[in-house]
PDB file of C-alpha atoms and ligand atoms in Angstrom:
ATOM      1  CA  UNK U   1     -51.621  60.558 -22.670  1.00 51.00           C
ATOM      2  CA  UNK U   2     -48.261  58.987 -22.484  1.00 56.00           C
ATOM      3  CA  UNK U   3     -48.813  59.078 -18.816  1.00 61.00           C
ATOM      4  CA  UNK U   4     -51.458  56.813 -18.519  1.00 61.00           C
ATOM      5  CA  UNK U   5     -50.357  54.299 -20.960  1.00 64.00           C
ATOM      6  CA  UNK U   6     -47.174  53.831 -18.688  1.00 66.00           C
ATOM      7  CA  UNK U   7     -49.275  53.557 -15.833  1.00 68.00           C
ATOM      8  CA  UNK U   8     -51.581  50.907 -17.910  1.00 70.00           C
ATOM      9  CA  UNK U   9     -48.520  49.209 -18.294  1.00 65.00           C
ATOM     10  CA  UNK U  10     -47.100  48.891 -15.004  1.00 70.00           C
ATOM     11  CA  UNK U  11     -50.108  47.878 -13.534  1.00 65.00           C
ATOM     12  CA  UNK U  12     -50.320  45.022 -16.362  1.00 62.00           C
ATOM     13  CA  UNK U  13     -47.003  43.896 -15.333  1.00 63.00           C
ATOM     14  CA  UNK U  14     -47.507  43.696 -11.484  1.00 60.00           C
ATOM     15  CA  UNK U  15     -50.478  41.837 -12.415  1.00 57.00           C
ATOM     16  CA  UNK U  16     -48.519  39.601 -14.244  1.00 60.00           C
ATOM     17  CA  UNK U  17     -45.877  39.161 -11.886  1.00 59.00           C
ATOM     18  CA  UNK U  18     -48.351  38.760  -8.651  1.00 55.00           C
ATOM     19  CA  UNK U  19     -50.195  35.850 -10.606  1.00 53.00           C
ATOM     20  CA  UNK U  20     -46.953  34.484 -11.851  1.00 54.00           C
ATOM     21  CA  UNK U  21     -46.579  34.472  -7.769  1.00 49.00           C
ATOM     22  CA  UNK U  22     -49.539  32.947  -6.932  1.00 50.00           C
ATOM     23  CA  UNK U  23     -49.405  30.007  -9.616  1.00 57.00           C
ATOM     24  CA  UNK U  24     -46.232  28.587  -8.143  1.00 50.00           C
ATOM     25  CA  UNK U  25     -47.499  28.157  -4.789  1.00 48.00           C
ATOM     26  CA  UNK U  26     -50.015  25.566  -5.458  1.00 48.00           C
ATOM     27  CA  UNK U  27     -47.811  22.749  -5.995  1.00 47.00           C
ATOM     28  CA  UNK U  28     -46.757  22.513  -2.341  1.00 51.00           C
ATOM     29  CA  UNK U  29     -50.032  21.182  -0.976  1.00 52.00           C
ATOM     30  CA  UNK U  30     -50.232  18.531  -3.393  1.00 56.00           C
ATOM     31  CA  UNK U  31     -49.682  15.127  -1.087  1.00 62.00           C
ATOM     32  CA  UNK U  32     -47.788  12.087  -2.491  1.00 67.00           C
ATOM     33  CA  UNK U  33     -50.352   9.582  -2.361  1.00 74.00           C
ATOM     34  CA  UNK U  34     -49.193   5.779  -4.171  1.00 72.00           C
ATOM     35  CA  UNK U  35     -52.190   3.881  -6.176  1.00 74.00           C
ATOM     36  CA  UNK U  36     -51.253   0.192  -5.035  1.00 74.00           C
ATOM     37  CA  UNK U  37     -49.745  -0.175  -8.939  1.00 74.00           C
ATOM     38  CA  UNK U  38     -46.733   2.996  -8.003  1.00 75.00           C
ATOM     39  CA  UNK U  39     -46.281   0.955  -4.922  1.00 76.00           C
ATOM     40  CA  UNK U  40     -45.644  -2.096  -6.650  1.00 73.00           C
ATOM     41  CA  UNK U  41     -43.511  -0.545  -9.290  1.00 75.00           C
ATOM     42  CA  UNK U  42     -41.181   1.277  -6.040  1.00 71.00           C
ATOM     43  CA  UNK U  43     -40.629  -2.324  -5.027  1.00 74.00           C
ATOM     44  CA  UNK U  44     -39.376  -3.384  -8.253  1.00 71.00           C
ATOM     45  CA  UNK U  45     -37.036  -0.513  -8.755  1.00 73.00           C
ATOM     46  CA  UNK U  46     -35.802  -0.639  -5.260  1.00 67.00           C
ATOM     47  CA  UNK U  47     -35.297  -4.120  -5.879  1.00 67.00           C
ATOM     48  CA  UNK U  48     -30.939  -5.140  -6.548  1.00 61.00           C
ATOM     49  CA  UNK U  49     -29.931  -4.225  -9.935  1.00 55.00           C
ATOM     50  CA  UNK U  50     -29.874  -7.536 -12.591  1.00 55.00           C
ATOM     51  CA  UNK U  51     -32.753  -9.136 -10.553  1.00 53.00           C
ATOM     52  CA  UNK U  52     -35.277  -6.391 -11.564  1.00 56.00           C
ATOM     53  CA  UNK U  53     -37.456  -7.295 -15.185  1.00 54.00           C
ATOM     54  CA  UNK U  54     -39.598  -4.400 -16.016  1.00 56.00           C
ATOM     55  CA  UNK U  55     -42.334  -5.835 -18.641  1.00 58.00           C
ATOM     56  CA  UNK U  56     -41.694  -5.398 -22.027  1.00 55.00           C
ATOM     57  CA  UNK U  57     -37.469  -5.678 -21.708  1.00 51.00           C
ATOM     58  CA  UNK U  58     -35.562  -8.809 -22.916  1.00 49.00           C
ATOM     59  CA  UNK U  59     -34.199 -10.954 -20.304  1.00 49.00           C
ATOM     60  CA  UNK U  60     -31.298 -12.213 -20.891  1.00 46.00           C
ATOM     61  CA  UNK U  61     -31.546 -15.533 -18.554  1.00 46.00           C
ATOM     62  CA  UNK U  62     -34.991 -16.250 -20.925  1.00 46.00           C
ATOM     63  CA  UNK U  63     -32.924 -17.006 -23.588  1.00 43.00           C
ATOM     64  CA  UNK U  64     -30.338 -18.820 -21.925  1.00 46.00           C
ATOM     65  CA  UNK U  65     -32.891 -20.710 -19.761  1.00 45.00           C
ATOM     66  CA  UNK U  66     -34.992 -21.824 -23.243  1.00 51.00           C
ATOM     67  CA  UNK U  67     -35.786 -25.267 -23.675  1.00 57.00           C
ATOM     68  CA  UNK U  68     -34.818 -27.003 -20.052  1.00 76.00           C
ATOM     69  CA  UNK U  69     -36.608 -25.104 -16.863  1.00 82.00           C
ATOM     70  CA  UNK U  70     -34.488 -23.801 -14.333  1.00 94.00           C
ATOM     71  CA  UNK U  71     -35.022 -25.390 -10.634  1.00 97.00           C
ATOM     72  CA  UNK U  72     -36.582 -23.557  -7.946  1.00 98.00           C
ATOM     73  CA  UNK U  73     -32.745 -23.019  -5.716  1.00 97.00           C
ATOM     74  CA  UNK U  74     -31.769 -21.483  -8.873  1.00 97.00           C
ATOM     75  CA  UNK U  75     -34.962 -19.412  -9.331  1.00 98.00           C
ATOM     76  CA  UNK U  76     -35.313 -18.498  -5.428  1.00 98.00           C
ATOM     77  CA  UNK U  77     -31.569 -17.270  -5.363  1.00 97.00           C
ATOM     78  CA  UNK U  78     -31.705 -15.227  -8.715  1.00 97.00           C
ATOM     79  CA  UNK U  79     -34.924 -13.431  -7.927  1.00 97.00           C
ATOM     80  CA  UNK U  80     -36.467 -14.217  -4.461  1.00 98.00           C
ATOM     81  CA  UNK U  81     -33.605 -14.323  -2.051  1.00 98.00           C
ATOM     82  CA  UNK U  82     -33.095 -10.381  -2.162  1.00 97.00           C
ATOM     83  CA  UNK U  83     -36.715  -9.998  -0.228  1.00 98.00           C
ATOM     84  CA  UNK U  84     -37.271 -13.513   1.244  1.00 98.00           C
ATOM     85  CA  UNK U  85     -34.263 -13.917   2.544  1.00 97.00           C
ATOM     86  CA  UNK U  86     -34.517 -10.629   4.826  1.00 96.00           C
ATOM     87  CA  UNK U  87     -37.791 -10.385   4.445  1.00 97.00           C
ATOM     88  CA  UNK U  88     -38.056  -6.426   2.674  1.00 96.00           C
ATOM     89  CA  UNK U  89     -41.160  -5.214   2.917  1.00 96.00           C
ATOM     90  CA  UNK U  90     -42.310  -7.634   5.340  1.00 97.00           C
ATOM     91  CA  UNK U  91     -41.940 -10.512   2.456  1.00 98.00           C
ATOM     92  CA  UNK U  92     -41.983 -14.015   4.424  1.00 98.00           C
ATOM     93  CA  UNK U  93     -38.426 -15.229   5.387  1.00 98.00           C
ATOM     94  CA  UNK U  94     -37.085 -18.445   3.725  1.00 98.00           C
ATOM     95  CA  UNK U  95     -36.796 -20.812   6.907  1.00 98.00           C
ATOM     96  CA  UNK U  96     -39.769 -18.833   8.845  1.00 98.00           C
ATOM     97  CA  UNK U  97     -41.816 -21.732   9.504  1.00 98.00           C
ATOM     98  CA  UNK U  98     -44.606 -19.952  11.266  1.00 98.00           C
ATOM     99  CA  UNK U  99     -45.154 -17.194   8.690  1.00 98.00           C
ATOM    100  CA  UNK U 100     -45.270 -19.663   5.779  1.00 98.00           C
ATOM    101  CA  UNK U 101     -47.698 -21.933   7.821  1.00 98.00           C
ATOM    102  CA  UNK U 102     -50.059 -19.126   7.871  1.00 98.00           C
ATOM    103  CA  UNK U 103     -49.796 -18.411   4.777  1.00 98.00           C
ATOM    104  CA  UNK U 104     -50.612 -21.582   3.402  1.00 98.00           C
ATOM    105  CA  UNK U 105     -53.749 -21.719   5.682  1.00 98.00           C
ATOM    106  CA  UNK U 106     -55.422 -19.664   2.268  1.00 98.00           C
ATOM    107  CA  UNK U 107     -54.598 -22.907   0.272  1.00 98.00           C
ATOM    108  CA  UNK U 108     -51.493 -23.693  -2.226  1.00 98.00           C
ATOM    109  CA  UNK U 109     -52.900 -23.178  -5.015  1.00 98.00           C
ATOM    110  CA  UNK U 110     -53.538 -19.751  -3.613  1.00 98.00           C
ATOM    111  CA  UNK U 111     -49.795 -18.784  -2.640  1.00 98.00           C
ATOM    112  CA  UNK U 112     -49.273 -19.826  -6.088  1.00 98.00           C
ATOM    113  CA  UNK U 113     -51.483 -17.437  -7.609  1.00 98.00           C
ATOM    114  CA  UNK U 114     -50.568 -14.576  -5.442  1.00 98.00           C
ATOM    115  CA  UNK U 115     -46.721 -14.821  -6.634  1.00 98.00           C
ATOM    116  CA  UNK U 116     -47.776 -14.956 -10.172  1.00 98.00           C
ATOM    117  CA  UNK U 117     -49.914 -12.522 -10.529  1.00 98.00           C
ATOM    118  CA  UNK U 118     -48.400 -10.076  -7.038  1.00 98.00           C
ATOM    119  CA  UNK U 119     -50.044  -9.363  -4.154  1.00 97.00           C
ATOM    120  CA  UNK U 120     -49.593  -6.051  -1.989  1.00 97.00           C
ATOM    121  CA  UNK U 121     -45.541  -5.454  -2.290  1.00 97.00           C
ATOM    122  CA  UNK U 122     -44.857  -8.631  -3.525  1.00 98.00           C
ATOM    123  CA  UNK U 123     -44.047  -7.957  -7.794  1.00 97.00           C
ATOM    124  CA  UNK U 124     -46.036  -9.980  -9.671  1.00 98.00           C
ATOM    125  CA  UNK U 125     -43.120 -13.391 -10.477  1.00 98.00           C
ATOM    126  CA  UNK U 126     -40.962 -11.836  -7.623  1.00 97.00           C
ATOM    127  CA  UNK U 127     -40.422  -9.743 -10.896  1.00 96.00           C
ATOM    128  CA  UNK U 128     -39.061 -12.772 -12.689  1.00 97.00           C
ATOM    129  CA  UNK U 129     -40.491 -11.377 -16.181  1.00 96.00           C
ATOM    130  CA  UNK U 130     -38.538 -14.760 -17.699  1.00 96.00           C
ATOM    131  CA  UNK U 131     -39.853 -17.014 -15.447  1.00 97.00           C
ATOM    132  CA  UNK U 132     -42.920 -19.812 -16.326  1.00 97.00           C
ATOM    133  CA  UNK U 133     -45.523 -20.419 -14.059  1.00 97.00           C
ATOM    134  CA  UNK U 134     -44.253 -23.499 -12.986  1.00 97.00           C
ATOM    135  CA  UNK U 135     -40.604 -21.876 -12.509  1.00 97.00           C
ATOM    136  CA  UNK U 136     -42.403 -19.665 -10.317  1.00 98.00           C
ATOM    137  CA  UNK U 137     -44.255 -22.749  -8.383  1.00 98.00           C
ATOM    138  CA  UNK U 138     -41.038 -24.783  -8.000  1.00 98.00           C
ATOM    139  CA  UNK U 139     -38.937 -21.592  -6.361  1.00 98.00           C
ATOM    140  CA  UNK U 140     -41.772 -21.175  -3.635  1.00 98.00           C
ATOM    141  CA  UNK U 141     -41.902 -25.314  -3.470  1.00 98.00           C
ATOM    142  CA  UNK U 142     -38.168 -24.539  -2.755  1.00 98.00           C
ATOM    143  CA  UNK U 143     -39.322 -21.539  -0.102  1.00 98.00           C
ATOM    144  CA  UNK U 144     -41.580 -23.980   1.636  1.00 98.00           C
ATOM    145  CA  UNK U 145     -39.067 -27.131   1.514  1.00 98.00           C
ATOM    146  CA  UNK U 146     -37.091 -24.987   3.668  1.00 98.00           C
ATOM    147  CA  UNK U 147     -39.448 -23.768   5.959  1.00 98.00           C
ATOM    148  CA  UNK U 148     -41.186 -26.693   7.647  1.00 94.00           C
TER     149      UNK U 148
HETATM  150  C1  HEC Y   1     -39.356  -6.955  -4.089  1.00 57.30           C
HETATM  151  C2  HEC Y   1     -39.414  -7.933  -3.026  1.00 57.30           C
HETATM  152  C3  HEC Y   1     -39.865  -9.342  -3.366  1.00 57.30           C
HETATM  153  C4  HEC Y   1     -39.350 -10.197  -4.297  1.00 57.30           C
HETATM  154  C5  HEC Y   1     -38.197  -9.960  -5.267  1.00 57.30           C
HETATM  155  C6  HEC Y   1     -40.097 -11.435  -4.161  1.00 57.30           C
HETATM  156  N1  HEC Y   1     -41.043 -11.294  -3.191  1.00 57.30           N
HETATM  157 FE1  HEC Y   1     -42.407 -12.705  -2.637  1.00 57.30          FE
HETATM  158  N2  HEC Y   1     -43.213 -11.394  -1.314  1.00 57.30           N
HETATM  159  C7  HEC Y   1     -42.757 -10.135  -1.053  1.00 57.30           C
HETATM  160  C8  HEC Y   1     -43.588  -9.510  -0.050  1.00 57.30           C
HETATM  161  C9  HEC Y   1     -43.402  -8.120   0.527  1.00 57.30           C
HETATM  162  C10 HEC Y   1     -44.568 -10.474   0.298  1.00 57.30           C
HETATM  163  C11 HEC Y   1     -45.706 -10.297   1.305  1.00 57.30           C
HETATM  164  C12 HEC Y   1     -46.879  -9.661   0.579  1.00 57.30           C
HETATM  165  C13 HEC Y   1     -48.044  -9.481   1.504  1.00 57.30           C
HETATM  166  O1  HEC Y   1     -48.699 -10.475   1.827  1.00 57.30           O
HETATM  167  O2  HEC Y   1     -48.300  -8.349   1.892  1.00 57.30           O
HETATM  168  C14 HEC Y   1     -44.305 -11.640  -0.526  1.00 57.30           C
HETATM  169  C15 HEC Y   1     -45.075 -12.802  -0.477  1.00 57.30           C
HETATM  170  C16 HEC Y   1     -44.793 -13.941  -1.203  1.00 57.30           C
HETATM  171  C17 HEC Y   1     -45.561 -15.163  -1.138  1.00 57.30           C
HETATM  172  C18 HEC Y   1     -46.782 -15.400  -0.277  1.00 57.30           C
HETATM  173  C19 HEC Y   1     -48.028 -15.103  -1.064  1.00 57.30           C
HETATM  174  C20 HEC Y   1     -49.278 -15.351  -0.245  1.00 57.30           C
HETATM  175  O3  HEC Y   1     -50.268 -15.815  -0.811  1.00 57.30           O
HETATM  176  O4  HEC Y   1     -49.291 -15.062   0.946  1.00 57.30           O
HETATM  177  C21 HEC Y   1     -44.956 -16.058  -1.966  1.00 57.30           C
HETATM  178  C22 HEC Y   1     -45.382 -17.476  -2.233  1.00 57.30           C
HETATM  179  C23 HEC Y   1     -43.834 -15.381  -2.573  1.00 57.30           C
HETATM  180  N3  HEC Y   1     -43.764 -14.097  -2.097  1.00 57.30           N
HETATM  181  C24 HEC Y   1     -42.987 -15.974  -3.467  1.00 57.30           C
HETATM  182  C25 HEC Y   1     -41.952 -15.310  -4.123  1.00 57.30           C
HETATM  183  C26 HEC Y   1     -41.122 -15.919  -5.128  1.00 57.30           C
HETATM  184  C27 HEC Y   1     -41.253 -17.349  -5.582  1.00 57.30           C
HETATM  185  C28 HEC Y   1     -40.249 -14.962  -5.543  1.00 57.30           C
HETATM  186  C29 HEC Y   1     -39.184 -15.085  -6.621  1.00 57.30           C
HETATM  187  C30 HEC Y   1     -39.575 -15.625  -7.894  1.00 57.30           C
HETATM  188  C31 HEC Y   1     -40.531 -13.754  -4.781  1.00 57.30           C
HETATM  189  N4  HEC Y   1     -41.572 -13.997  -3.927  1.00 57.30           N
HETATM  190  C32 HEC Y   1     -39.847 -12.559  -4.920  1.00 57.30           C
HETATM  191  C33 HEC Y   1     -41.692  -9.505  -1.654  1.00 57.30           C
HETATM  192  C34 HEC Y   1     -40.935 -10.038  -2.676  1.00 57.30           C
END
């Protein structure tokens, strides 16, 4: 009697213990795969410290800039100049005349657009959360200046 309860017992907790084994090794296979939204996100938080907005904080520098706009040199080497300057991620170098002339074969108004809003691993405002539209327009009108 007490026998076979024991044995009912022990075979309960091998049970246990061999699924307990089983569950775990699952996880392994799983392969990191990035919807184009993670990607963007990596490229803002691999982006310098103090240049990096996520949306929702307070910005600092939107505060301080309310009222006059800030010009596009000031814009560009706050928030641009980390990728563009280098060109991370294969971002378009300030002063690479060829690169910039191809991408302005889509149109301005275009390159505009794709800043604001992002495109691929460029953040959405070069993730200048603070920055206008036309703060945005007049740092890549600075970009451009300087590459022609
Ligand atoms: C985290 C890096 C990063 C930052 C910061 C950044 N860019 Fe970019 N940018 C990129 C990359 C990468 C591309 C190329 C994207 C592609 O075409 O695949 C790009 C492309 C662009 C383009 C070309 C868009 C097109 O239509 O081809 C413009 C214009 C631009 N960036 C402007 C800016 C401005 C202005 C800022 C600052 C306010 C800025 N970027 C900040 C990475 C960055």
């Amino acid at each position: 009697m007490n026998t076979a309860k024991n044995s009912r017992v022990k075979s309960f907790a091998i049970i246990a213990a061999v699924s307990t084994l089983l569950w775990g090794c699952g996880a392994d296979d799983k392969k990191v795969q990035l919807t184009a939204q993670q990607e963007k996100q990596v490229a803002e938080r691999i982006a310098p410290v103090g240049h990096v907005a996520m949306a929702g904080q307070v910005v600092a520098a939107a505060t301080t800039s309310a009222g006059a706009a800030r010009s596009g040199s000031d814009i560009y080497s706050t928030n641009c100049v980390a990728c563009h300057s280098s060109g991370v991620a294969g971002a378009p170098k300030l002063g690479d005349v060829a690169a910039w002339a191809l991408r302005l074969e889509q149109g301005l108004e275009t390159v505009y657009a794709n800043a604001i809003n992002g495109i691929r691993a460029m953040p959405a405002r070069g993730t200048c959360m603070s920055c206008s539209d036309d703060e945005v327009k007049a740092a890549i009108d600075h970009i451009l200046d300087n590459s022609k």
